[in-house]
Amino acid sequence: AQSVTQPDIHITVSEGASLELRCNYSYGATPYLFWYVQSPGQGLQLLLKYFSGDTLVQGIKGFEAEFKRSQSSFNLRKPSVHWSDAAEYFCAVDFTGGGNKLTFGTGTQLKVEL
Amino acid sequence: DADVTQTPRNRITKTGKRIMLECSQTKGHDRMYWYRQDPGLGLRLIYYSFDVKDINKGEISDGYSVSRQAQAKFSLSLESAIPNQTALYFCATSDRLASLNEQFFGPGTRLTVL
């Protein structure tokens, strides 16, 4: 079955430190890949997305993600975390080749220590 | 995203009651979705609709029904609510003509079934 794995349920980083959130998916071909952020009491906001082209994708709020086909991974990174980045982050995958059906990972809760 | 609204934002009800959650969008998108979010499980797709005459079951449709009253409106009903339907419910929209078919989320409805 197609699945999306976010192995880290909780991550705590200090403000100013770098961040990497992991996402792996089970699929042979390259799917459509997304990262969303959910701030407390808010809906989901798209950070970035990837289907083809340059495997390093830039998003909003200083985030980037790198697609690695050999590892079936799409990890999210930020060089320097701000306290306002504390939120829950979801990796989502469209396995239907643009058919618009997203499968979400279970999320990673990010805490930022001042 | 203010372009996707959900009513009510919070609802407490009792087991066996019929509940309707409503979603409206002003984005002009043709595709709409209903998800539920449970802690540790991420978001799971309940139903989706690619146009007014198209309704499809998602991963967890049992106990739910939907109605697409117009392109801009997509309602989710719980015919007889049960406690394990307590969750955060999100509506989302997307445009089939847009690149990578990003989904835009409403602010969510928190439903508690006692």
XYZ file of N, CA and C in Angstrom:
684
model
N 0.851 -1.193 0.000
C 0.000 0.000 0.000
C 0.888 1.245 0.000
N 0.383 2.276 -0.652
C 1.137 3.525 -0.687
C 1.067 4.195 0.666
N 2.182 4.693 1.129
C 2.207 5.291 2.454
C 3.220 6.419 2.520
N 3.019 7.281 3.497
C 3.923 8.393 3.756
C 4.357 8.292 5.212
N 5.648 8.327 5.431
C 6.186 8.165 6.780
C 6.926 9.409 7.225
N 6.530 9.924 8.362
C 7.287 10.973 9.034
C 7.764 10.358 10.344
N 9.002 9.944 10.416
C 9.444 9.142 11.553
C 9.545 9.896 12.866
N 9.639 11.209 12.806
C 9.786 12.000 14.024
C 8.453 12.605 14.415
N 7.916 12.175 15.569
C 6.642 12.711 16.029
C 6.830 14.114 16.613
N 7.890 14.258 17.394
C 8.204 15.538 18.024
C 9.681 15.859 17.773
N 9.953 17.128 17.522
C 11.330 17.604 17.416
C 11.421 18.923 18.156
N 12.499 19.074 18.943
C 12.748 20.321 19.653
C 14.086 20.870 19.198
N 14.105 22.116 18.803
C 15.345 22.773 18.394
C 15.431 24.128 19.071
N 16.632 24.621 19.194
C 16.838 25.956 19.737
C 16.667 26.987 18.637
N 16.181 28.138 18.999
C 16.045 29.211 18.019
C 17.421 29.525 17.422
N 17.454 29.636 16.109
C 18.707 29.891 15.413
C 19.399 28.643 14.912
N 18.996 27.494 15.422
C 19.581 26.234 14.982
C 18.963 25.809 13.654
N 19.647 24.893 12.998
C 19.117 24.358 11.737
C 18.090 23.272 12.020
N 17.287 23.008 11.002
C 16.186 22.057 11.158
C 16.113 21.150 9.943
N 15.858 19.877 10.187
C 15.533 18.958 9.104
C 14.418 18.042 9.556
N 13.334 18.032 8.820
C 12.203 17.147 9.072
C 12.159 16.105 7.969
N 12.040 14.857 8.388
C 12.144 13.762 7.434
C 10.781 13.315 6.903
N 10.800 12.906 5.644
C 9.599 12.367 5.008
C 10.039 11.304 4.006
N 9.464 10.130 4.132
C 9.706 9.056 3.176
C 8.366 8.540 2.667
N 8.367 8.067 1.437
C 7.123 7.544 0.858
C 7.419 6.242 0.158
N 6.394 5.442 0.031
C 6.537 4.152 -0.636
C 5.889 4.248 -2.006
N 6.697 4.224 -3.042
C 6.167 4.322 -4.398
C 7.323 4.164 -5.365
N 7.075 3.660 -6.547
C 8.137 3.454 -7.512
C 8.442 4.691 -8.329
N 7.407 5.291 -8.900
C 7.606 6.467 -9.746
C 7.666 7.719 -8.880
N 7.958 8.838 -9.487
C 8.020 10.090 -8.740
C 6.629 10.669 -8.588
N 6.167 10.760 -7.380
C 4.855 11.342 -7.146
C 4.943 12.860 -7.012
N 3.804 13.478 -6.807
C 3.765 14.895 -6.470
C 3.972 15.012 -4.958
N 4.835 15.906 -4.531
C 5.245 15.984 -3.121
C 4.974 17.373 -2.562
N 4.491 17.405 -1.323
C 4.121 18.665 -0.695
C 4.537 18.656 0.775
N 4.824 19.847 1.268
C 4.948 20.068 2.707
C 3.968 21.170 3.110
N 3.177 20.863 4.167
C 2.243 21.827 4.728
C 2.625 22.102 6.178
N 2.260 23.298 6.653
C 2.461 23.650 8.048
C 1.115 24.012 8.656
N 0.924 23.568 9.896
C -0.304 23.881 10.629
C 0.078 24.568 11.932
N -0.207 25.848 12.014
C 0.012 26.574 13.254
C -1.157 26.318 14.184
N -0.946 26.483 15.480
C -2.005 26.181 16.449
C -3.320 26.885 16.119
N -4.395 26.125 16.047
C -5.706 26.682 15.777
C -5.930 27.125 14.346
N -5.013 26.787 13.474
C -5.114 27.219 12.086
C -5.296 26.041 11.142
N -5.654 26.359 9.920
C -5.697 25.351 8.878
C -4.295 25.075 8.376
N -4.186 24.338 7.295
C -2.893 23.985 6.736
C -2.492 24.982 5.660
N -1.231 25.352 5.689
C -0.686 26.267 4.699
C 0.428 25.563 3.935
N 0.419 25.701 2.623
C 1.443 25.061 1.808
C 2.779 25.779 1.952
N 3.822 25.008 2.249
C 5.179 25.557 2.314
C 5.885 25.437 0.969
N 5.786 24.277 0.355
C 6.446 24.064 -0.930
C 5.911 22.789 -1.567
N 6.279 22.604 -2.841
C 5.779 21.467 -3.606
C 6.796 21.091 -4.677
N 6.716 19.824 -5.114
C 7.651 19.336 -6.110
C 7.011 18.263 -6.970
N 7.302 18.325 -8.268
C 6.979 17.211 -9.146
C 8.154 16.832 -10.031
N 8.797 17.831 -10.578
C 9.907 17.533 -11.477
C 10.868 18.704 -11.468
N 11.997 18.544 -12.145
C 12.970 19.611 -12.245
C 14.000 19.547 -11.146
N 14.499 20.709 -10.791
C 15.530 20.814 -9.754
C 15.054 20.113 -8.484
N 15.880 19.238 -7.958
C 15.462 18.445 -6.796
C 15.508 19.227 -5.489
N 16.071 20.410 -5.505
C 16.071 21.281 -4.330
C 15.019 22.356 -4.576
N 14.002 22.369 -3.733
C 12.859 23.254 -3.934
C 12.831 24.310 -2.831
N 12.634 25.544 -3.242
C 12.521 26.634 -2.265
C 11.045 26.909 -1.985
N 10.750 27.197 -0.723
C 9.382 27.489 -0.357
C 9.263 28.810 0.372
N 8.142 28.986 1.029
C 7.920 30.214 1.777
C 8.565 30.113 3.157
N 8.703 31.236 3.813
C 9.210 31.330 5.189
C 10.632 30.782 5.335
N 11.403 30.758 4.273
C 12.791 30.328 4.342
C 12.999 28.830 4.326
N 11.948 28.067 4.059
C 12.068 26.610 4.011
C 12.490 26.123 2.628
N 13.152 24.989 2.615
C 13.495 24.302 1.389
C 13.350 22.802 1.601
N 13.240 22.067 0.516
C 13.147 20.616 0.616
C 13.925 20.006 -0.533
N 14.467 18.842 -0.281
C 15.243 18.152 -1.300
C 14.633 16.801 -1.595
N 14.365 16.556 -2.850
C 13.857 15.264 -3.299
C 15.032 14.351 -3.637
N 15.008 13.168 -3.044
C 16.035 12.172 -3.342
C 15.328 10.900 -3.801
N 15.395 10.682 -5.107
C 14.683 9.556 -5.693
C 15.185 8.231 -5.144
N 16.493 8.105 -4.969
C 17.070 6.831 -4.526
C 16.627 6.461 -3.122
N 16.269 7.474 -2.337
C 15.850 7.222 -0.959
C 14.348 7.387 -0.766
N 13.623 7.698 -1.830
C 12.187 7.979 -1.730
C 11.920 8.948 -0.582
N 12.698 10.025 -0.583
C 12.584 10.972 0.517
C 12.370 12.390 -0.002
N 11.771 13.183 0.854
C 11.516 14.604 0.541
C 11.602 15.346 1.867
N 12.829 15.579 2.316
C 13.060 16.162 3.632
C 12.994 17.685 3.587
N 12.410 18.235 4.620
C 12.241 19.680 4.748
C 13.360 20.248 5.598
N 13.903 21.392 5.190
C 15.018 21.983 5.923
C 14.828 23.482 6.082
N 15.469 23.988 7.134
C 15.563 25.437 7.321
C 16.874 25.721 8.018
N 17.674 26.641 7.509
C 19.012 26.880 8.063
C 18.983 27.453 9.485
N 17.998 28.292 9.777
C 17.957 28.962 11.073
C 16.498 29.120 11.494
N 16.132 28.398 12.529
C 14.741 28.356 12.955
C 14.395 29.570 13.815
N 13.192 30.085 13.595
C 12.664 31.199 14.382
C 11.581 30.677 15.316
N 11.363 31.366 16.423
C 10.371 30.884 17.397
C 9.000 30.725 16.747
N 8.719 31.549 15.756
C 7.401 31.492 15.106
C 7.237 30.260 14.216
N 8.306 29.487 14.032
C 8.206 28.261 13.240
C 7.597 27.103 14.035
N 7.411 27.296 15.321
C 6.797 26.242 16.132
C 5.404 25.939 15.594
N 5.196 24.694 15.195
C 3.952 24.306 14.530
C 4.022 22.811 14.266
N 2.988 22.305 13.611
C 3.025 20.923 13.156
C 3.212 20.915 11.645
N 4.069 20.026 11.186
C 4.441 19.974 9.780
C 4.013 18.629 9.190
N 3.365 18.721 8.043
C 2.872 17.524 7.381
C 3.475 17.387 5.994
N 3.970 16.204 5.714
C 4.369 15.834 4.376
C 3.162 15.184 3.708
N 2.909 15.516 2.460
C 1.772 14.943 1.746
C 2.216 14.530 0.354
N 1.649 13.458 -0.122
C 2.048 12.903 -1.415
C 0.815 12.619 -2.261
N 0.861 13.026 -3.509
C -0.172 12.660 -4.476
C 0.377 11.505 -5.299
N -0.116 10.314 -4.990
C 0.360 9.129 -5.696
C -0.369 8.925 -7.030
N -1.363 9.777 -7.309
C -2.207 9.562 -8.478
C -1.735 10.324 -9.704
N -0.519 10.829 -9.661
C 0.037 11.504 -10.821
C -0.707 12.769 -11.180
N -1.081 13.535 -10.170
C -1.794 14.770 -10.435
C -3.290 14.622 -10.307
N -3.717 13.479 -9.826
C -5.142 13.260 -9.677
C -5.744 13.934 -8.468
N -4.911 14.644 -7.726
C -5.414 15.475 -6.642
C -5.803 14.745 -5.376
N -5.418 13.515 -5.197
C -5.708 12.838 -3.945
C -4.430 12.777 -3.129
N -4.458 13.437 -1.984
C -3.277 13.502 -1.145
C -3.302 12.445 -0.054
N -2.151 11.847 0.181
C -1.938 10.983 1.336
C -0.988 11.719 2.264
N -1.408 11.894 3.510
C -0.620 12.665 4.456
C 0.186 11.755 5.365
N 1.358 12.259 5.775
C 2.071 11.641 6.860
C 1.399 11.990 8.174
N 1.900 11.409 9.242
C 1.270 11.597 10.550
C 1.684 12.901 11.224
N 2.600 13.620 10.631
C 2.964 14.923 11.152
C 4.154 14.902 12.099
N 4.863 16.022 12.142
C 5.952 16.244 13.094
C 5.676 17.542 13.825
N 5.610 17.452 15.143
C 5.368 18.638 15.968
C 6.712 19.272 16.295
N 6.889 20.513 15.892
C 8.148 21.228 16.131
C 7.994 22.186 17.296
N 8.884 22.055 18.253
C 8.963 22.995 19.379
C 10.266 23.757 19.245
N 10.219 25.063 19.471
C 11.404 25.903 19.366
C 11.704 26.483 20.741
N 12.890 26.199 21.217
C 13.318 26.715 22.519
C 14.048 28.046 22.339
N 13.675 29.009 23.160
C 14.297 30.339 23.063
C 15.638 30.385 23.790
N -6.919 29.831 5.234
C -7.123 30.673 4.065
C -8.555 31.204 4.085
N -8.728 32.526 4.080
C -10.028 33.135 4.209
C -10.924 32.813 3.020
N -10.372 32.340 1.919
C -11.165 32.000 0.746
C -11.927 30.692 0.926
N -11.575 29.920 1.927
C -12.260 28.669 2.234
C -12.778 28.781 3.664
N -14.072 28.795 3.814
C -14.667 28.964 5.134
C -15.423 27.710 5.555
N -15.400 27.467 6.836
C -16.081 26.301 7.389
C -16.976 26.738 8.549
N -18.186 26.203 8.572
C -19.097 26.465 9.675
C -19.738 25.172 10.143
N -19.906 25.022 11.460
C -19.378 25.885 12.520
C -17.883 25.666 12.717
N -17.247 26.465 13.543
C -15.848 26.231 13.857
C -15.685 25.240 14.999
N -16.648 25.225 15.855
C -16.658 24.272 16.966
C -18.076 23.765 17.159
N -18.174 22.459 17.485
C -19.496 21.891 17.708
C -19.373 20.755 18.702
N -20.244 20.792 19.696
C -20.354 19.686 20.642
C -21.734 19.079 20.468
N -21.796 17.784 20.303
C -23.073 17.129 20.106
C -23.106 15.813 20.871
N -24.246 15.152 20.811
C -24.403 13.902 21.538
C -24.490 12.722 20.588
N -24.158 11.584 21.095
C -24.231 10.357 20.305
C -25.630 10.182 19.716
N -25.667 9.851 18.429
C -26.918 9.607 17.748
C -27.494 10.802 17.020
N -26.982 11.973 17.273
C -27.469 13.177 16.616
C -26.965 13.263 15.179
N -27.754 13.916 14.338
C -27.323 14.188 12.970
C -26.630 15.543 12.942
N -25.477 15.575 12.311
C -24.660 16.785 12.270
C -24.282 17.101 10.828
N -24.304 18.381 10.484
C -23.835 18.801 9.173
C -22.745 19.846 9.338
N -21.661 19.632 8.664
C -20.569 20.600 8.606
C -20.552 21.185 7.207
N -20.401 22.498 7.143
C -20.493 23.151 5.843
C -19.168 23.792 5.437
N -18.948 23.801 4.151
C -17.749 24.388 3.581
C -18.140 25.230 2.379
N -17.618 26.443 2.338
C -17.840 27.328 1.196
C -16.514 27.885 0.741
N -16.412 28.118 -0.570
C -15.163 28.677 -1.092
C -15.459 29.726 -2.152
N -14.598 30.744 -2.164
C -14.720 31.820 -3.146
C -13.565 31.806 -4.125
N -12.832 30.690 -4.170
C -11.657 30.607 -5.034
C -12.018 30.205 -6.467
N -13.248 29.790 -6.668
C -13.636 29.366 -8.010
C -13.097 28.006 -8.392
N -12.656 27.247 -7.413
C -12.103 25.919 -7.692
C -13.208 24.910 -7.947
N -12.876 23.903 -8.774
C -13.875 22.890 -9.090
C -13.798 21.687 -8.141
N -12.671 21.488 -7.481
C -12.487 20.287 -6.674
C -12.538 20.625 -5.196
N -13.244 19.796 -4.434
C -13.373 20.009 -2.997
C -13.225 18.692 -2.265
N -12.769 18.785 -1.017
C -12.390 17.606 -0.243
C -12.821 17.785 1.213
N -13.060 16.668 1.879
C -13.228 16.648 3.325
C -12.230 15.668 3.933
N -11.511 16.167 4.956
C -10.551 15.364 5.706
C -10.920 15.393 7.189
N -10.475 14.389 7.901
C -10.480 14.473 9.350
C -9.053 14.308 9.861
N -8.775 15.032 10.937
C -7.446 14.972 11.551
C -7.583 14.442 12.965
N -6.830 13.413 13.261
C -6.768 12.845 14.605
C -5.320 12.879 15.071
N -5.099 13.128 16.330
C -3.712 13.180 16.839
C -2.953 11.905 16.506
N -1.771 12.086 15.950
C -0.935 10.936 15.636
C -1.290 10.214 14.362
N -2.371 10.638 13.703
C -2.796 9.955 12.472
C -2.730 10.840 11.248
N -2.418 12.093 11.422
C -2.397 12.994 10.280
C -3.788 13.268 9.754
N -3.885 13.622 8.496
C -5.176 13.885 7.860
C -5.555 12.702 6.978
N -6.814 12.319 7.068
C -7.304 11.219 6.245
C -8.507 11.707 5.433
N -8.537 11.284 4.182
C -9.552 11.748 3.250
C -10.865 11.011 3.476
N -11.949 11.780 3.626
C -13.265 11.193 3.848
C -14.029 11.077 2.523
N -14.209 12.193 1.860
C -14.873 12.262 0.557
C -14.215 13.362 -0.266
N -14.369 13.229 -1.588
C -13.919 14.298 -2.458
C -14.846 14.407 -3.655
N -14.820 15.599 -4.254
C -15.726 15.899 -5.365
C -14.968 16.695 -6.405
N -14.922 16.224 -7.629
C -14.181 16.915 -8.681
C -15.059 17.869 -9.477
N -16.360 17.760 -9.366
C -17.274 18.785 -9.829
C -18.636 18.507 -9.201
N -19.617 19.309 -9.513
C -20.897 19.255 -8.818
C -21.556 17.879 -8.931
N -21.360 17.206 -10.041
C -22.020 15.918 -10.245
C -21.120 14.732 -9.923
N -19.987 15.005 -9.313
C -19.005 13.954 -9.048
C -18.712 13.863 -7.557
N -19.021 12.728 -6.948
C -18.765 12.493 -5.530
C -18.032 11.159 -5.409
N -16.962 11.141 -4.624
C -16.167 9.932 -4.490
C -15.833 9.662 -3.030
N -15.826 8.404 -2.668
C -15.423 8.032 -1.316
C -13.911 8.099 -1.181
N -13.495 8.499 -0.011
C -12.083 8.501 0.301
C -11.725 7.306 1.150
N -10.690 7.479 1.922
C -10.139 6.387 2.727
C -11.065 5.944 3.842
N -11.833 6.887 4.429
C -12.617 6.585 5.628
C -14.034 7.143 5.531
N -14.814 6.718 4.563
C -16.130 7.303 4.313
C -17.255 6.703 5.175
N -17.037 5.575 5.789
C -18.108 4.941 6.561
C -18.591 5.860 7.678
N -19.916 6.028 7.759
C -20.502 6.868 8.799
C -20.656 8.323 8.386
N -20.229 8.633 7.169
C -20.299 9.996 6.648
C -21.037 10.017 5.306
N -21.618 11.168 4.998
C -22.144 11.407 3.659
C -21.853 12.855 3.298
N -21.920 13.163 2.014
C -21.634 14.524 1.563
C -22.659 14.965 0.545
N -22.685 16.271 0.353
C -23.546 16.875 -0.658
C -22.792 18.034 -1.284
N -22.760 18.062 -2.609
C -22.143 19.187 -3.328
C -23.286 20.006 -3.923
N -23.694 21.009 -3.157
C -24.889 21.775 -3.523
C -24.634 22.718 -4.701
N -23.392 23.135 -4.811
C -22.990 24.056 -5.878
C -21.480 23.940 -5.996
N -20.916 24.559 -7.010
C -19.470 24.469 -7.147
C -18.768 24.985 -5.904
N -19.371 25.973 -5.254
C -18.704 26.611 -4.121
C -19.033 25.987 -2.776
N -19.915 25.012 -2.720
C -20.384 24.500 -1.434
C -20.310 22.978 -1.375
N -19.765 22.490 -0.265
C -19.574 21.047 -0.093
C -19.817 20.747 1.371
N -20.873 19.990 1.671
C -21.259 19.731 3.053
C -20.959 18.288 3.439
N -20.582 18.117 4.683
C -20.309 16.793 5.246
C -21.340 16.519 6.332
N -21.976 15.355 6.268
C -22.978 14.993 7.266
C -22.581 13.738 8.019
N -22.870 13.758 9.297
C -22.765 12.568 10.120
C -24.196 12.204 10.474
N -24.702 11.123 9.908
C -26.116 10.789 10.052
C -26.474 10.453 11.493
N -25.581 9.771 12.171
C -25.793 9.399 13.565
C -24.430 9.412 14.239
N -24.116 10.538 14.837
C -22.759 10.737 15.350
C -22.414 9.744 16.462
N -21.158 9.341 16.470
C -20.637 8.462 17.513
C -19.350 9.070 18.060
N -18.988 8.711 19.294
C -17.822 9.359 19.930
C -16.525 9.246 19.136
N -16.307 8.156 18.394
C -15.022 8.075 17.680
C -14.995 8.933 16.421
N -16.052 9.702 16.195
C -16.026 10.713 15.149
C -15.602 12.075 15.694
N -15.265 12.110 16.960
C -14.668 13.311 17.545
C -13.324 13.548 16.882
N -13.171 14.711 16.255
C -11.957 14.995 15.481
C -11.998 16.437 15.005
N -10.916 16.816 14.351
C -10.844 18.110 13.665
C -11.085 17.842 12.189
N -12.059 18.518 11.611
C -12.438 18.280 10.221
C -12.016 19.467 9.356
N -11.389 19.138 8.241
C -10.942 20.168 7.312
C -11.584 19.989 5.949
N -11.950 21.106 5.380
C -12.356 21.164 3.987
C -11.187 21.729 3.181
N -11.054 21.285 1.959
C -9.993 21.796 1.089
C -10.520 21.921 -0.332
N -9.855 22.764 -1.108
C -10.234 22.934 -2.511
C -8.986 22.888 -3.380
N -9.182 22.603 -4.649
C -8.088 22.693 -5.611
C -8.648 22.970 -6.994
N -7.776 23.414 -7.857
C -8.151 23.785 -9.219
C -7.465 22.816 -10.176
N -8.251 22.057 -10.926
C -7.665 21.047 -11.809
C -6.794 21.652 -12.885
N -6.945 22.943 -13.130
C -6.156 23.590 -14.182
C -4.846 24.169 -13.652
N -4.670 24.157 -12.345
C -3.466 24.744 -11.763
C -2.328 23.732 -11.784
N -1.120 24.261 -11.847
C 0.046 23.380 -11.843
C 0.206 22.731 -10.478
N 0.491 21.450 -10.482
C 0.723 20.657 -9.276
C -0.488 20.552 -8.366
N -1.629 21.135 -8.779
C -2.885 20.885 -8.083
C -2.811 21.063 -6.569
N -2.255 22.177 -6.147
C -2.178 22.474 -4.718
C -3.572 22.507 -4.100
N -3.696 21.991 -2.878
C -4.955 22.067 -2.156
C -4.891 23.197 -1.139
N -6.000 23.933 -1.039
C -6.119 25.048 -0.104
C -7.107 24.638 0.993
N -6.711 24.846 2.240
C -7.484 24.345 3.367
C -8.245 25.438 4.094
N -9.424 25.062 4.585
C -10.161 25.927 5.479
C -9.585 25.859 6.879
N -10.156 26.630 7.819
C -9.602 26.723 9.174
C -9.936 25.534 10.058
N -10.853 24.686 9.621
C -11.193 23.495 10.385
C -12.416 23.668 11.263
N -13.071 22.544 11.521
C -14.193 22.468 12.462
C -13.843 21.429 13.515
N -13.860 21.858 14.762
C -13.585 20.904 15.837
C -14.904 20.332 16.317
N -15.073 19.036 16.127
C -16.308 18.346 16.488
C -16.057 17.425 17.664
N -16.901 17.561 18.677
C -16.850 16.667 19.836
C -18.178 15.943 19.952
N -18.111 14.614 19.986
C -19.325 13.796 20.132
C -19.279 13.140 21.511
N -20.251 13.487 22.323
C -20.283 12.973 23.697
C -21.068 11.676 23.807
